[in-house]
Short mmCIF file of C-alpha atoms in Angstrom, two decimals:
data_model
loop_
_atom_site.label_atom_id
_atom_site.label_comp_id
_atom_site.label_asym_id
_atom_site.label_seq_id
_atom_site.Cartn_x
_atom_site.Cartn_y
_atom_site.Cartn_z
CA MET E 1 26.23 1.48 -14.17
CA THR E 2 26.24 -2.21 -15.03
CA ALA E 3 29.81 -2.39 -13.78
CA LEU E 4 28.69 -0.88 -10.49
CA VAL E 5 25.98 -3.50 -10.13
CA THR E 6 28.53 -6.20 -10.91
CA LYS E 7 30.84 -4.88 -8.20
CA ALA E 8 27.97 -4.90 -5.73
CA LEU E 9 27.16 -8.50 -6.59
CA ILE E 10 30.80 -9.58 -6.32
CA LYS E 11 30.80 -8.31 -2.75
CA LEU E 12 28.00 -10.73 -1.85
CA PRO E 13 29.07 -13.95 -0.11
CA PRO E 14 29.51 -16.82 -2.61
CA LEU E 15 26.28 -18.61 -1.68
CA GLN E 16 24.29 -15.43 -2.09
CA LEU E 17 25.96 -14.68 -5.40
CA TYR E 18 24.68 -17.94 -6.90
CA ARG E 19 21.27 -17.52 -5.32
CA TYR E 20 20.74 -14.08 -6.76
CA ARG E 21 22.07 -14.37 -10.28
CA TYR E 22 18.49 -14.01 -11.48
CA SER E 23 18.21 -10.79 -9.50
CA TYR E 24 21.32 -9.53 -11.29
CA LYS E 25 19.81 -10.35 -14.67
CA ARG E 26 16.63 -8.55 -13.74
CA ILE E 27 18.60 -5.53 -12.50
CA SER E 28 20.64 -5.41 -15.70
CA TRP E 29 17.48 -5.48 -17.77
CA HIS E 30 15.92 -2.67 -15.79
CA LEU E 31 19.07 -0.58 -16.08
CA LYS E 32 18.98 -0.96 -19.85
CA VAL E 33 15.32 0.01 -20.08
CA SER E 34 16.02 3.70 -19.58
CA ASP E 35 19.06 5.87 -18.99
CA GLN E 36 16.86 8.58 -17.52
CA ALA E 37 15.33 6.62 -14.67
CA ALA E 38 16.03 9.27 -12.05
CA SER E 39 14.29 12.06 -13.93
CA ASP E 40 11.58 9.67 -15.08
CA TYR E 41 10.90 8.71 -11.47
CA HIS E 42 10.23 12.30 -10.48
CA ARG E 43 7.89 12.71 -13.43
CA LEU E 44 6.17 9.41 -12.68
CA ASN E 45 5.75 10.26 -9.03
CA LEU E 46 4.06 13.52 -9.94
CA SER E 47 1.84 11.74 -12.44
CA THR E 48 0.23 9.86 -9.58
CA ARG E 49 -2.02 12.88 -9.16
CA SER E 50 -3.81 12.06 -12.37
CA HIS E 51 -3.53 8.28 -12.42
CA SER E 52 -4.40 7.10 -8.93
CA LEU E 53 -8.17 7.24 -9.38
CA MET E 54 -8.37 5.58 -12.77
CA ALA E 55 -10.61 2.73 -11.61
CA ALA E 56 -14.10 3.03 -13.03
CA SER E 57 -16.79 3.45 -10.39
CA ALA E 58 -20.33 4.67 -9.99
CA VAL E 59 -19.10 7.75 -8.15
CA GLU E 60 -15.60 8.87 -9.04
CA GLU E 61 -14.04 11.28 -6.60
CA VAL E 62 -11.57 13.83 -7.90
CA LEU E 63 -8.82 14.54 -5.40
CA PRO E 64 -7.84 18.13 -4.68
CA PRO E 65 -4.19 19.02 -5.37
CA HIS E 66 -1.59 17.48 -3.07
CA LEU E 67 -0.30 20.00 -0.54
CA ASN E 68 3.47 20.42 -0.47
CA SER E 69 6.10 22.61 1.18
CA THR E 70 4.87 25.68 -0.69
CA SER E 71 1.18 25.16 0.15
CA GLU E 72 -0.74 27.09 2.75
CA PRO E 73 -2.52 25.00 5.39
CA PRO E 74 -6.29 24.64 5.37
CA PRO E 75 -8.17 26.55 8.09
CA LEU E 76 -7.26 24.05 10.80
CA PHE E 77 -9.65 23.09 13.59
CA ASP E 78 -12.50 25.13 12.14
CA GLY E 79 -15.05 22.37 12.65
CA THR E 80 -14.32 20.65 9.33
CA THR E 81 -13.46 16.97 9.53
CA ARG E 82 -10.40 16.26 7.39
CA LEU E 83 -8.68 13.02 6.46
CA TYR E 84 -5.03 13.63 5.54
CA ILE E 85 -3.87 11.02 3.04
CA ASN E 86 -1.52 10.30 0.19
CA ASP E 87 -3.12 8.58 -2.78
CA GLN E 88 -0.20 6.15 -3.20
CA CYS E 89 -0.10 5.07 0.44
CA PRO E 90 -1.74 1.77 1.42
CA PHE E 91 -1.97 2.81 5.06
CA ALA E 92 -3.91 5.92 4.12
CA GLN E 93 -5.97 3.80 1.75
CA ARG E 94 -7.30 1.85 4.73
CA ALA E 95 -8.93 4.92 6.26
CA TRP E 96 -9.98 6.20 2.85
CA ILE E 97 -11.81 2.94 2.05
CA THR E 98 -13.56 3.05 5.44
CA ARG E 99 -14.71 6.62 4.84
CA ASN E 100 -16.04 5.74 1.41
CA TYR E 101 -17.82 2.58 2.50
CA LYS E 102 -19.72 4.50 5.15
CA GLY E 103 -20.71 7.14 2.61
CA LEU E 104 -18.85 9.98 4.31
CA GLN E 105 -17.50 11.70 1.21
CA GLU E 106 -19.27 14.93 2.10
CA GLU E 107 -18.69 14.75 5.84
CA ILE E 108 -14.97 13.91 5.79
CA LYS E 109 -12.91 16.03 3.43
CA LEU E 110 -9.78 14.54 1.88
CA VAL E 111 -6.54 16.50 2.18
CA PRO E 112 -3.80 14.87 0.10
CA ILE E 113 -0.24 15.47 1.34
CA ASP E 114 2.85 15.27 -0.87
CA LEU E 115 5.05 12.98 1.21
CA GLN E 116 8.11 13.62 -0.94
CA ASN E 117 7.86 17.36 -0.33
CA ARG E 118 5.59 17.64 2.67
CA PRO E 119 4.61 20.97 4.21
CA ALA E 120 6.30 21.91 7.48
CA TRP E 121 2.98 22.99 8.98
CA TYR E 122 1.66 19.43 8.76
CA LYS E 123 4.08 18.25 11.44
CA GLU E 124 4.03 21.49 13.42
CA LYS E 125 0.30 22.14 13.49
CA VAL E 126 -1.55 18.98 12.49
CA TYR E 127 0.18 15.70 13.31
CA PRO E 128 3.57 15.68 15.07
CA GLU E 129 4.22 12.12 13.86
CA ASN E 130 4.33 13.63 10.34
CA LYS E 131 2.64 10.55 8.84
CA VAL E 132 -0.51 9.72 6.97
CA PRO E 133 -3.25 8.93 7.50
CA ALA E 134 -4.42 11.36 10.14
CA LEU E 135 -7.96 12.48 10.92
CA GLU E 136 -8.80 15.97 12.15
CA HIS E 137 -12.09 15.64 14.05
CA ASN E 138 -13.71 17.47 16.96
CA GLY E 139 -10.67 19.60 17.67
CA LYS E 140 -8.17 16.74 17.80
CA VAL E 141 -6.08 14.66 15.42
CA ILE E 142 -6.04 10.87 15.43
CA GLY E 143 -3.48 8.76 13.60
CA GLU E 144 -2.54 5.12 12.92
CA SER E 145 -4.43 3.45 10.13
CA LEU E 146 -5.88 0.50 12.04
CA ASP E 147 -7.07 2.80 14.82
CA LEU E 148 -8.66 5.08 12.24
CA ILE E 149 -10.62 2.23 10.67
CA LYS E 150 -12.21 1.57 14.07
CA TYR E 151 -12.60 5.26 14.94
CA ILE E 152 -14.36 6.18 11.70
CA ASP E 153 -16.57 3.12 11.94
CA SER E 154 -17.55 3.89 15.54
CA ASN E 155 -17.94 7.67 15.42
CA PHE E 156 -19.75 8.30 12.16
CA GLU E 157 -23.03 7.30 10.59
CA GLY E 158 -23.19 4.73 7.83
CA PRO E 159 -23.06 0.95 7.38
CA ALA E 160 -21.27 -0.79 10.23
CA LEU E 161 -17.97 -2.44 9.36
CA LEU E 162 -18.08 -4.85 12.29
CA PRO E 163 -20.99 -7.29 12.68
CA ASP E 164 -22.77 -7.96 15.97
CA ASP E 165 -22.02 -11.68 15.76
CA PRO E 166 -19.49 -12.47 18.55
CA THR E 167 -17.93 -15.26 16.48
CA LYS E 168 -17.24 -12.87 13.63
CA GLN E 169 -15.95 -10.20 16.00
CA LYS E 170 -13.50 -12.67 17.51
CA PHE E 171 -12.33 -13.78 14.08
CA ALA E 172 -11.88 -10.14 13.05
CA GLU E 173 -9.64 -9.58 16.07
CA GLU E 174 -7.59 -12.65 15.16
CA MET E 175 -7.11 -11.54 11.57
CA ILE E 176 -6.14 -8.00 12.54
CA ALA E 177 -3.69 -9.38 15.10
CA TYR E 178 -2.12 -11.56 12.40
CA LEU E 179 -1.74 -8.71 9.92
CA ASP E 180 1.80 -7.71 10.90
CA THR E 181 2.95 -11.32 10.59
CA PHE E 182 1.29 -11.61 7.19
CA LEU E 183 3.02 -8.47 5.92
CA LYS E 184 6.41 -9.39 7.35
CA ASN E 185 6.36 -12.90 5.91
CA VAL E 186 5.32 -11.80 2.43
CA LEU E 187 7.83 -8.96 2.34
CA THR E 188 10.64 -11.17 3.60
CA SER E 189 9.84 -13.73 0.90
CA PHE E 190 10.93 -11.23 -1.75
CA LYS E 191 14.52 -11.94 -0.73
CA GLY E 192 14.14 -15.56 -1.77
CA ASP E 193 11.45 -17.52 -3.58
CA PRO E 194 8.02 -15.95 -2.94
CA VAL E 195 6.22 -18.88 -4.56
CA LYS E 196 7.52 -21.15 -1.80
CA GLU E 197 8.01 -18.72 1.05
CA ALA E 198 4.88 -16.56 0.70
CA GLY E 199 2.53 -19.29 -0.45
CA GLY E 200 1.55 -20.13 3.10
CA GLU E 201 0.38 -16.58 3.70
CA PHE E 202 -1.93 -16.62 0.71
CA ASP E 203 -3.14 -20.07 1.77
CA TYR E 204 -4.00 -18.41 5.09
CA LEU E 205 -6.16 -15.89 3.24
CA GLU E 206 -7.81 -18.68 1.24
CA LYS E 207 -8.63 -20.62 4.41
CA SER E 208 -9.90 -17.49 6.16
CA LEU E 209 -12.27 -16.79 3.30
CA GLN E 210 -13.81 -20.25 3.80
CA LYS E 211 -14.87 -19.62 7.39
CA PHE E 212 -18.16 -17.84 6.67
CA ASP E 213 -20.48 -18.63 3.78
CA ASP E 214 -22.80 -15.60 3.88
CA GLY E 215 -20.72 -13.48 1.53
CA PRO E 216 -17.44 -13.28 -0.39
CA PHE E 217 -15.48 -11.26 2.18
CA PHE E 218 -13.53 -12.30 5.28
CA LEU E 219 -16.53 -11.91 7.59
CA GLY E 220 -19.04 -12.62 4.87
CA GLN E 221 -19.90 -8.98 4.33
CA PHE E 222 -17.38 -6.18 3.81
CA SER E 223 -15.74 -5.31 7.14
CA GLN E 224 -12.86 -3.67 8.97
CA VAL E 225 -10.76 -6.72 8.11
CA ASP E 226 -11.12 -6.12 4.39
CA ALA E 227 -10.28 -2.43 4.75
CA ALA E 228 -7.12 -3.40 6.66
CA TYR E 229 -5.88 -6.14 4.32
CA ILE E 230 -6.85 -5.19 0.79
CA PRO E 231 -4.41 -2.29 0.18
CA PHE E 232 -1.55 -4.74 0.70
CA ILE E 233 -3.10 -7.73 -1.05
CA GLU E 234 -3.65 -5.45 -4.04
CA ARG E 235 0.01 -4.43 -4.18
CA PHE E 236 1.33 -7.92 -3.50
CA GLN E 237 -0.80 -9.36 -6.30
CA ILE E 238 0.47 -6.84 -8.83
CA PHE E 239 4.11 -6.97 -7.76
CA LEU E 240 4.37 -10.74 -7.51
CA GLN E 241 2.73 -11.25 -10.89
CA GLU E 242 4.93 -8.69 -12.62
CA VAL E 243 8.31 -9.40 -11.03
CA PHE E 244 8.08 -13.09 -10.09
CA ASN E 245 5.36 -14.27 -12.49
CA TYR E 246 3.47 -15.55 -9.46
CA ASP E 247 -0.33 -15.52 -9.55
CA ILE E 248 -1.51 -15.50 -5.94
CA THR E 249 -5.02 -16.62 -6.98
CA SER E 250 -3.84 -19.78 -8.76
CA GLY E 251 -5.30 -22.75 -6.89
CA ARG E 252 -7.10 -20.39 -4.51
CA PRO E 253 -10.65 -19.98 -5.82
CA LYS E 254 -11.92 -18.13 -2.75
CA LEU E 255 -9.15 -15.56 -3.01
CA ALA E 256 -9.82 -15.16 -6.72
CA ALA E 257 -13.54 -14.61 -6.07
CA TYR E 258 -12.69 -12.23 -3.23
CA LEU E 259 -10.54 -10.01 -5.41
CA GLU E 260 -13.11 -10.11 -8.19
CA GLU E 261 -15.84 -8.98 -5.79
CA LEU E 262 -13.65 -6.25 -4.33
CA ASN E 263 -13.18 -4.81 -7.77
CA LYS E 264 -16.95 -4.40 -7.95
CA THR E 265 -17.01 -2.51 -4.63
CA ASP E 266 -17.10 1.25 -5.16
CA ALA E 267 -15.65 2.08 -1.73
CA TYR E 268 -12.47 0.27 -2.74
CA LYS E 269 -12.44 1.07 -6.45
CA GLN E 270 -12.53 4.79 -5.71
CA THR E 271 -9.20 4.49 -3.86
CA LYS E 272 -7.16 2.10 -5.98
CA CYS E 273 -4.38 2.93 -8.37
CA ASP E 274 -4.43 1.87 -11.98
CA PRO E 275 -2.58 -1.50 -11.98
CA LYS E 276 -0.58 -0.52 -15.07
CA PHE E 277 0.55 2.61 -13.29
CA LEU E 278 1.61 0.63 -10.22
CA VAL E 279 3.63 -1.77 -12.36
CA GLN E 280 5.44 1.12 -14.01
CA LEU E 281 6.01 2.74 -10.63
CA TYR E 282 7.59 -0.45 -9.29
CA LYS E 283 9.85 -0.78 -12.32
CA THR E 284 10.96 2.82 -11.97
CA ARG E 285 11.52 2.35 -8.26
CA PHE E 286 13.81 -0.58 -9.02
CA MET E 287 15.94 1.63 -11.24
CA VAL E 288 15.99 4.59 -8.87
CA VAL E 289 17.20 2.43 -6.00
CA PHE E 290 20.27 1.53 -8.02
CA LEU E 291 20.87 4.99 -9.44
CA THR E 292 20.80 6.65 -6.04
CA SER E 293 22.72 4.03 -4.06
CA ALA E 294 26.17 4.78 -2.65
CA THR E 295 29.23 3.17 -4.24
CA TYR E 296 29.49 -0.55 -3.47
CA SER E 297 26.10 -0.51 -1.76
CA VAL E 298 23.82 -1.01 -4.72
CA ILE E 299 20.72 -2.59 -3.27
CA VAL E 300 20.01 -5.98 -4.77
CA VAL E 301 16.68 -7.69 -4.12
CA SER E 302 18.63 -10.39 -2.28
CA GLU E 303 20.09 -7.98 0.24
CA MET E 304 16.97 -5.98 1.07
CA ASN E 305 15.56 -6.07 4.55
CA VAL E 306 11.82 -5.81 5.10
CA ASN E 307 11.80 -2.02 5.40
CA GLU E 308 13.80 -1.59 2.20
CA ILE E 309 11.48 -3.88 0.28
CA ALA E 310 8.48 -2.08 1.71
CA GLN E 311 9.91 1.23 0.56
CA LEU E 312 10.55 -0.22 -2.88
CA LEU E 313 6.90 -1.20 -3.11
CA HIS E 314 5.81 2.22 -1.90
CA LEU E 315 4.37 0.55 1.16
CA SER E 316 6.23 2.72 3.64
CA LEU E 317 6.71 5.83 1.50
CA LEU E 318 9.93 6.77 3.25
CA GLN E 319 8.39 5.86 6.63
CA ALA E 320 5.73 8.48 6.09
CA SER E 321 2.73 6.28 6.69
CA SER E 322 1.24 4.40 9.57
#
């Protein structure tokens, strides 16, 4: 296996080969960690069912079993409001956080979907896009995570996630509009030096958190902006610290306080994965990428495009999320 990685690296252009020697060392180390990475990955992926709600909270919600290709569908369009999610998916986490913050645990039922072995009926009868999250409500199904944040906030009772203040509303629109750029720039930085290349994005968060002084969140109080950003900030913080030894809160006191306050917020805590579990998942994902790659196409961190890195981080879950 190490020889295969070496061959893959030799095929890189000379400049890239020098630039990514550290990546090669990291790959070699991961390959030596376990000779059973492929089987371990399957076991680890299944273990998500018991580890994804490890965060302590005042009200801990126990997820029902994930539905897979052998599962029967729920009684669809029977008047029950259902939120189809996957507990590893940051896109689904956005809608899940929104539901929880508004106190809709009884009104909106969670239906976890196994995205690695998804049921055929989900695409055929529920959501033709075959992604999560999706919300079954009033005889129709709505998808796209950012749209669902707004839909749940607007169509259900509970604390509003968008203030009446026009200045804050405008700033919320600006931050949501910038989200794709934020994600792209951070993900792309993983091909080089995230400390230098992603630092500006975390500086952007730090500056944004300074705009309002009536609370620790982006709009002061918890809002749609936080629900949209935090699933990714959470993963970036863990991944960058573990793989690149980069602390995104260093020199950013507002961001540090923001993350500390979020971890006191039940609506978020009820949805987050155990950080230790995420770290192990990322390490296993590194190994599985190499073990399942075609000959001479072993994926090195240096060669990954944004979608490949996102998949590695479980951000896209094989393009199964939105």
